Short mmCIF file of C-alpha atoms and ligand atoms in Angstrom, two decimals:
data_model
loop_
_atom_site.label_atom_id
_atom_site.label_comp_id
_atom_site.label_asym_id
_atom_site.label_seq_id
_atom_site.Cartn_x
_atom_site.Cartn_y
_atom_site.Cartn_z
CA MET A 1140 26.40 4.18 -25.45
CA SER A 1141 25.20 3.86 -21.88
CA THR A 1142 25.42 7.46 -20.71
CA PHE A 1143 22.23 9.08 -19.58
CA THR A 1144 21.75 12.08 -21.82
CA MET A 1145 18.50 13.55 -22.97
CA ASP A 1146 17.87 14.98 -26.39
CA THR A 1147 16.03 18.17 -25.47
CA GLY A 1148 14.99 18.48 -29.11
CA THR A 1149 12.49 15.67 -28.61
CA SER A 1150 8.99 16.46 -27.46
CA ARG A 1151 9.18 14.29 -24.37
CA ALA A 1152 12.52 15.22 -22.80
CA THR A 1153 12.74 14.89 -19.04
CA PRO A 1154 15.33 16.53 -16.77
CA SER A 1155 18.81 14.97 -16.88
CA PRO A 1156 19.91 13.59 -13.54
CA VAL A 1157 23.25 14.48 -12.03
CA PRO A 1158 25.67 11.92 -13.48
CA GLY A 1159 27.04 9.57 -10.88
CA LYS A 1160 28.81 6.26 -10.61
CA ARG A 1161 26.76 3.22 -11.47
CA THR A 1162 26.35 0.40 -8.96
CA THR A 1163 28.79 -2.39 -9.85
CA ALA A 1164 28.67 -6.17 -9.51
CA PRO A 1165 31.53 -6.20 -6.95
CA SER A 1166 29.73 -3.58 -4.85
CA ILE A 1167 26.56 -5.71 -4.82
CA ARG A 1168 28.61 -8.80 -3.94
CA ALA A 1169 30.36 -6.91 -1.12
CA ARG A 1170 27.04 -6.03 0.54
CA LYS A 1171 26.88 -9.55 2.00
CA ILE A 1172 28.96 -9.70 5.13
CA ALA A 1173 29.48 -12.08 8.02
CA GLY A 1174 27.28 -10.96 10.90
CA GLU A 1175 26.62 -12.41 14.35
CA ASP A 1176 23.84 -14.61 12.96
CA GLY A 1177 25.61 -15.66 9.77
CA LEU A 1178 26.05 -14.17 6.33
CA ARG A 1179 23.65 -11.33 5.45
CA THR A 1180 23.34 -7.88 3.87
CA GLU A 1181 22.99 -5.02 6.34
CA GLN A 1182 20.34 -3.41 4.15
CA PRO A 1183 18.30 -5.56 1.75
CA ILE A 1184 19.04 -5.11 -1.97
CA VAL A 1185 16.19 -3.61 -4.00
CA MET A 1186 15.60 -4.97 -7.49
CA LEU A 1187 12.72 -4.55 -9.94
CA THR A 1188 12.31 -5.55 -13.55
CA ALA A 1189 12.24 -2.82 -16.21
CA TYR A 1190 11.77 -3.19 -19.93
CA THR A 1191 11.57 0.36 -21.25
CA MET A 1192 13.54 3.61 -21.07
CA ARG A 1193 10.85 5.60 -19.27
CA MET A 1194 10.14 2.93 -16.67
CA ALA A 1195 13.88 2.67 -16.02
CA GLN A 1196 14.01 6.43 -15.40
CA LEU A 1197 11.19 6.18 -12.87
CA LEU A 1198 12.58 3.15 -11.03
CA ASP A 1199 16.29 3.95 -11.10
CA PRO A 1200 16.37 6.34 -8.11
CA HIS A 1201 14.80 3.67 -5.91
CA CYS A 1202 16.59 0.51 -7.00
CA ASP A 1203 20.04 -1.00 -6.56
CA MET A 1204 19.52 -3.20 -9.61
CA LEU A 1205 17.18 -3.18 -12.60
CA LEU A 1206 16.56 -6.53 -14.25
CA VAL A 1207 15.60 -6.70 -17.90
CA GLY A 1208 13.85 -9.99 -17.31
CA ASP A 1209 12.82 -12.39 -20.03
CA SER A 1210 9.42 -12.07 -18.36
CA LEU A 1211 9.08 -9.37 -21.02
CA GLY A 1212 7.92 -12.25 -23.21
CA GLN A 1213 4.63 -12.39 -21.33
CA VAL A 1214 4.54 -8.83 -19.98
CA ILE A 1215 5.41 -6.87 -23.14
CA TYR A 1216 4.91 -9.28 -26.04
CA GLY A 1217 1.93 -11.34 -24.85
CA LEU A 1218 3.79 -14.61 -25.36
CA PRO A 1219 2.62 -17.72 -23.47
CA SER A 1220 5.97 -18.24 -21.71
CA THR A 1221 9.58 -17.06 -21.75
CA ILE A 1222 10.59 -19.85 -24.15
CA PRO A 1223 10.10 -17.86 -27.42
CA VAL A 1224 12.03 -14.80 -26.16
CA THR A 1225 15.00 -13.98 -28.42
CA LEU A 1226 18.42 -12.38 -27.99
CA GLU A 1227 17.21 -9.54 -30.25
CA MET A 1228 14.34 -8.74 -27.86
CA MET A 1229 16.65 -8.81 -24.84
CA CYS A 1230 19.20 -6.56 -26.54
CA ALA A 1231 16.63 -3.99 -27.68
CA HIS A 1232 15.00 -3.70 -24.25
CA GLY A 1233 18.32 -3.95 -22.40
CA ALA A 1234 19.70 -0.99 -24.34
CA ALA A 1235 16.55 1.04 -23.62
CA VAL A 1236 16.80 0.35 -19.88
CA VAL A 1237 20.51 1.26 -19.80
CA ARG A 1238 19.68 4.53 -21.61
CA GLY A 1239 17.01 5.31 -19.04
CA SER A 1240 19.12 4.65 -15.95
CA TRP A 1241 22.26 6.08 -14.45
CA HIS A 1242 22.61 4.69 -10.94
CA ALA A 1243 21.28 1.13 -10.79
CA LEU A 1244 23.20 -1.87 -12.06
CA VAL A 1245 21.34 -3.14 -15.13
CA ALA A 1246 21.29 -6.93 -15.58
CA VAL A 1247 19.84 -8.58 -18.69
CA ASP A 1248 18.37 -12.09 -18.77
CA MET A 1249 19.92 -14.58 -21.17
CA PRO A 1250 16.97 -16.02 -23.12
CA PHE A 1251 16.20 -19.71 -23.49
CA GLY A 1252 18.44 -21.35 -26.09
CA SER A 1253 21.17 -18.69 -25.96
CA TYR A 1254 23.43 -20.31 -23.33
CA GLU A 1255 22.54 -23.89 -22.42
CA ALA A 1256 24.40 -25.69 -25.22
CA SER A 1257 27.90 -24.88 -23.97
CA PRO A 1258 29.93 -22.33 -22.00
CA VAL A 1259 31.28 -21.01 -25.32
CA GLN A 1260 27.76 -20.44 -26.66
CA ALA A 1261 26.94 -18.66 -23.39
CA PHE A 1262 29.99 -16.42 -23.68
CA GLU A 1263 29.13 -15.43 -27.26
CA SER A 1264 25.54 -14.58 -26.29
CA ALA A 1265 26.60 -12.70 -23.14
CA ALA A 1266 29.22 -10.72 -25.07
CA ARG A 1267 26.58 -9.69 -27.61
CA ILE A 1268 24.18 -8.64 -24.85
CA MET A 1269 26.86 -6.58 -23.10
CA LYS A 1270 28.11 -4.93 -26.32
CA GLU A 1271 24.63 -4.07 -27.64
CA THR A 1272 23.07 -2.91 -24.37
CA GLY A 1273 25.86 -1.53 -22.18
CA CYS A 1274 24.52 -3.61 -19.28
CA ALA A 1275 26.84 -4.62 -16.43
CA ALA A 1276 25.70 -8.22 -15.88
CA VAL A 1277 23.64 -11.08 -17.25
CA LYS A 1278 21.33 -13.50 -15.47
CA LEU A 1279 20.90 -17.15 -16.41
CA GLU A 1280 18.75 -19.95 -15.03
CA GLY A 1281 20.01 -23.25 -13.66
CA GLY A 1282 22.01 -24.78 -10.84
CA GLU A 1283 24.76 -27.38 -10.79
CA ALA A 1284 24.51 -27.99 -14.55
CA MET A 1285 25.26 -24.32 -15.22
CA ALA A 1286 28.25 -24.05 -12.85
CA PRO A 1287 30.91 -24.57 -15.57
CA THR A 1288 29.22 -21.88 -17.69
CA ILE A 1289 29.08 -19.38 -14.81
CA ASP A 1290 32.72 -20.12 -14.04
CA LEU A 1291 33.80 -19.43 -17.64
CA LEU A 1292 31.71 -16.26 -17.96
CA THR A 1293 32.93 -14.71 -14.70
CA LYS A 1294 36.56 -15.55 -15.49
CA ARG A 1295 36.18 -13.85 -18.88
CA GLY A 1296 34.66 -10.59 -17.71
CA VAL A 1297 30.93 -11.30 -17.57
CA PRO A 1298 29.36 -10.77 -14.14
CA VAL A 1299 26.62 -13.39 -13.67
CA ILE A 1300 23.46 -13.49 -11.57
CA GLY A 1301 22.36 -17.09 -10.94
CA HIS A 1302 18.69 -18.12 -10.81
CA VAL A 1303 17.58 -21.28 -8.96
CA GLY A 1304 14.39 -22.79 -7.55
CA LEU A 1305 11.49 -22.20 -9.91
CA THR A 1306 13.22 -21.57 -13.24
CA PRO A 1307 10.51 -20.51 -15.72
CA GLN A 1308 12.54 -21.41 -18.81
CA ALA A 1309 12.30 -25.04 -17.61
CA VAL A 1310 8.49 -24.93 -17.43
CA ASN A 1311 8.17 -27.84 -19.87
CA VAL A 1312 10.34 -30.03 -17.65
CA LEU A 1313 8.84 -28.81 -14.36
CA GLY A 1314 5.27 -29.11 -15.63
CA GLY A 1315 4.12 -25.71 -14.35
CA TYR A 1316 4.95 -22.66 -12.25
CA GLY A 1317 4.16 -24.11 -8.81
CA ALA A 1318 6.46 -23.46 -5.84
CA ARG A 1319 9.44 -25.78 -5.65
CA GLY A 1320 10.99 -27.68 -2.76
CA ARG A 1321 7.97 -29.28 -1.11
CA GLU A 1322 9.75 -32.66 -1.09
CA GLU A 1323 12.94 -33.05 0.94
CA HIS A 1324 15.00 -34.31 -2.02
CA GLU A 1325 13.92 -31.31 -4.10
CA ALA A 1326 14.73 -28.92 -1.23
CA GLN A 1327 18.22 -30.40 -0.94
CA LYS A 1328 18.69 -30.11 -4.72
CA ILE A 1329 17.79 -26.38 -4.68
CA ILE A 1330 20.26 -25.74 -1.85
CA ALA A 1331 22.95 -27.71 -3.72
CA ASP A 1332 22.16 -25.73 -6.90
CA ALA A 1333 22.57 -22.41 -5.09
CA LYS A 1334 25.89 -23.52 -3.57
CA ALA A 1335 27.18 -24.66 -6.97
CA VAL A 1336 26.20 -21.37 -8.59
CA ALA A 1337 27.81 -19.41 -5.74
CA ASP A 1338 31.02 -21.47 -5.88
CA ALA A 1339 31.16 -20.97 -9.67
CA GLY A 1340 31.39 -17.20 -9.15
CA ALA A 1341 27.87 -15.73 -9.45
CA PHE A 1342 27.92 -12.31 -7.73
CA CYS A 1343 24.34 -12.73 -6.62
CA ILE A 1344 21.60 -15.34 -6.92
CA VAL A 1345 17.87 -15.04 -7.57
CA VAL A 1346 15.87 -17.68 -5.71
CA GLU A 1347 12.35 -17.94 -7.12
CA GLY A 1348 9.21 -19.73 -5.97
CA VAL A 1349 10.50 -21.94 -3.18
CA MET A 1350 9.36 -22.90 0.31
CA GLU A 1351 10.33 -20.12 2.74
CA GLN A 1352 12.75 -22.22 4.80
CA ILE A 1353 14.72 -23.21 1.69
CA ALA A 1354 15.23 -19.57 0.72
CA THR A 1355 16.33 -18.73 4.24
CA ALA A 1356 18.73 -21.68 4.34
CA VAL A 1357 20.21 -20.65 0.98
CA ALA A 1358 20.54 -17.00 2.00
CA ARG A 1359 22.35 -17.90 5.22
CA SER A 1360 24.70 -20.43 3.62
CA VAL A 1361 26.02 -18.90 0.37
CA ALA A 1362 28.45 -15.99 0.13
CA PRO A 1363 26.76 -13.91 -2.61
CA PRO A 1364 23.56 -11.96 -1.84
CA VAL A 1365 20.37 -13.96 -2.41
CA ILE A 1366 17.51 -12.04 -4.03
CA GLY A 1367 14.11 -13.57 -3.36
CA ILE A 1368 10.93 -13.65 -5.41
CA GLY A 1369 8.22 -15.81 -3.89
CA ALA A 1370 10.90 -16.89 -1.45
CA SER A 1371 11.45 -15.33 2.00
CA ALA A 1372 11.63 -11.92 3.72
CA ASP A 1373 14.89 -13.21 5.15
CA CYS A 1374 16.62 -13.07 1.75
CA ASP A 1375 19.34 -10.47 1.17
CA GLY A 1376 17.08 -8.59 -1.25
CA GLN A 1377 13.83 -8.82 -3.18
CA VAL A 1378 12.78 -8.59 -6.81
CA LEU A 1379 9.33 -8.33 -8.41
CA VAL A 1380 8.09 -7.99 -11.95
CA ILE A 1381 7.24 -4.29 -12.25
CA ASP A 1382 3.92 -4.77 -14.04
CA ASP A 1383 2.80 -7.21 -11.33
CA MET A 1384 3.57 -4.85 -8.46
CA LEU A 1385 1.91 -1.92 -10.24
CA GLY A 1386 -1.31 -3.92 -10.66
CA MET A 1387 -1.23 -4.06 -14.46
CA PHE A 1388 -2.64 -7.60 -14.51
CA GLU A 1389 -5.89 -8.91 -13.08
CA ARG A 1390 -4.25 -12.20 -12.09
CA THR A 1391 -0.85 -12.43 -10.46
CA PRO A 1392 0.99 -15.11 -8.47
CA ARG A 1393 0.26 -15.29 -4.74
CA PHE A 1394 3.70 -13.89 -3.80
CA VAL A 1395 3.06 -10.59 -5.60
CA LYS A 1396 2.05 -7.57 -3.56
CA ARG A 1397 0.23 -4.95 -5.64
CA TYR A 1398 1.40 -1.48 -4.70
CA ASP A 1399 -1.05 0.17 -7.12
CA ASP A 1400 -3.96 -0.62 -9.40
CA LEU A 1401 -2.68 0.87 -12.64
CA ALA A 1402 -4.83 -1.36 -14.85
CA ALA A 1403 -7.97 0.19 -13.39
CA ARG A 1404 -6.51 3.71 -13.53
CA ILE A 1405 -5.44 3.36 -17.17
CA GLY A 1406 -8.84 1.95 -18.09
CA GLU A 1407 -10.53 4.93 -16.37
CA ALA A 1408 -8.29 7.45 -18.21
CA ALA A 1409 -9.01 5.77 -21.56
CA ARG A 1410 -12.74 5.75 -20.79
CA ALA A 1411 -12.71 9.50 -19.94
CA TYR A 1412 -10.75 10.29 -23.14
CA ALA A 1413 -13.12 8.25 -25.30
CA GLU A 1414 -16.13 10.00 -23.76
CA GLU A 1415 -14.66 13.48 -24.44
CA VAL A 1416 -13.65 12.64 -28.02
CA ARG A 1417 -17.15 11.36 -28.74
CA ALA A 1418 -18.71 14.45 -27.12
CA ARG A 1419 -16.25 16.77 -28.98
CA THR A 1420 -15.16 18.25 -25.62
CA PHE A 1421 -11.53 17.30 -26.37
CA PRO A 1422 -9.47 19.09 -27.61
CA THR A 1423 -10.32 22.45 -26.07
CA ALA A 1424 -8.70 25.83 -26.78
CA ASP A 1425 -5.89 24.83 -24.39
CA GLN A 1426 -4.80 21.98 -26.67
CA THR A 1427 -5.34 23.76 -30.02
CA TYR A 1428 -2.93 25.85 -32.15
CA ARG A 1429 -4.47 29.18 -33.16
CA PRO A 1430 -2.97 32.28 -34.78
CA LYS A 1431 -1.35 34.59 -32.19
CA PRO A 1432 -3.50 37.73 -31.62
CA SER A 1433 -1.94 40.65 -33.55
CA PRO A 1434 -0.28 43.27 -31.26
O1 KIV B 2393 12.34 -12.68 -16.02
C1 KIV B 2393 12.20 -12.16 -14.90
O2 KIV B 2393 11.50 -11.14 -14.73
C2 KIV B 2393 12.85 -12.79 -13.77
C3 KIV B 2393 12.45 -12.33 -12.40
C4 KIV B 2393 11.11 -12.82 -12.09
C5 KIV B 2393 13.44 -12.72 -11.38
O3 KIV B 2393 13.65 -13.64 -13.94
#
């Protein structure tokens, strides 16, 4: 199910990579070691979101982990938030990303409503995600309240990535997507959440949208690697939403660095195509089937 093979009978086959061993949850967990200045990874962990097979192929050689984030709700489906994202969506995109990758650990987000009711509900949803996608881990949002769920999942064979700080599925409770931890009591709560998630067995933790010093404090105090997004360069790794870092959107959060301006480049390609179609200068002889000249 999750092997990386290409059907060369399709019109868009790309070269098959040399098969290798996929990155595992224990190997990610083991990257955090006790150094002279506390717990840290020697080399930061690289994570990006991916939602499609082809994007996974392009990102896989550069990433330790690919996250099939429920951000696909906004990025792929044009939904207003991650709340309406379904298990079906996550399974379909998760399977595509597993098919398009061979080296990175693929983690799939558990969507809102698929895990919060009880640890048993979470296990049933996680088992479905793992069976249907072939992914090696799931990610779920929440701190202390989710500790019993993370404990049950990890003890029953589901590697879990925690997610604390700004948790977008809780947007209706938080009242928006602003950075968290400006008040001391909220900062302490985020640190306590991260510790609870770590103690429950998460093999790594995403910390999103928090004051820099909170992310640093969390990274230095919990045993699993801490992956930051809008957090701190001092985290054990970083993650970004792929479409944000490629410049696919005109407006992105302040913490995003755009490494390209694909929106403008795609618009320019579409404009050039439209111009040539209207001028009948596309297709040319190069793109047209004609009878072979007789010998
Ligand atoms: O859904 C997502 O893409 C995420 C990342 C932003 C961490 O959770």
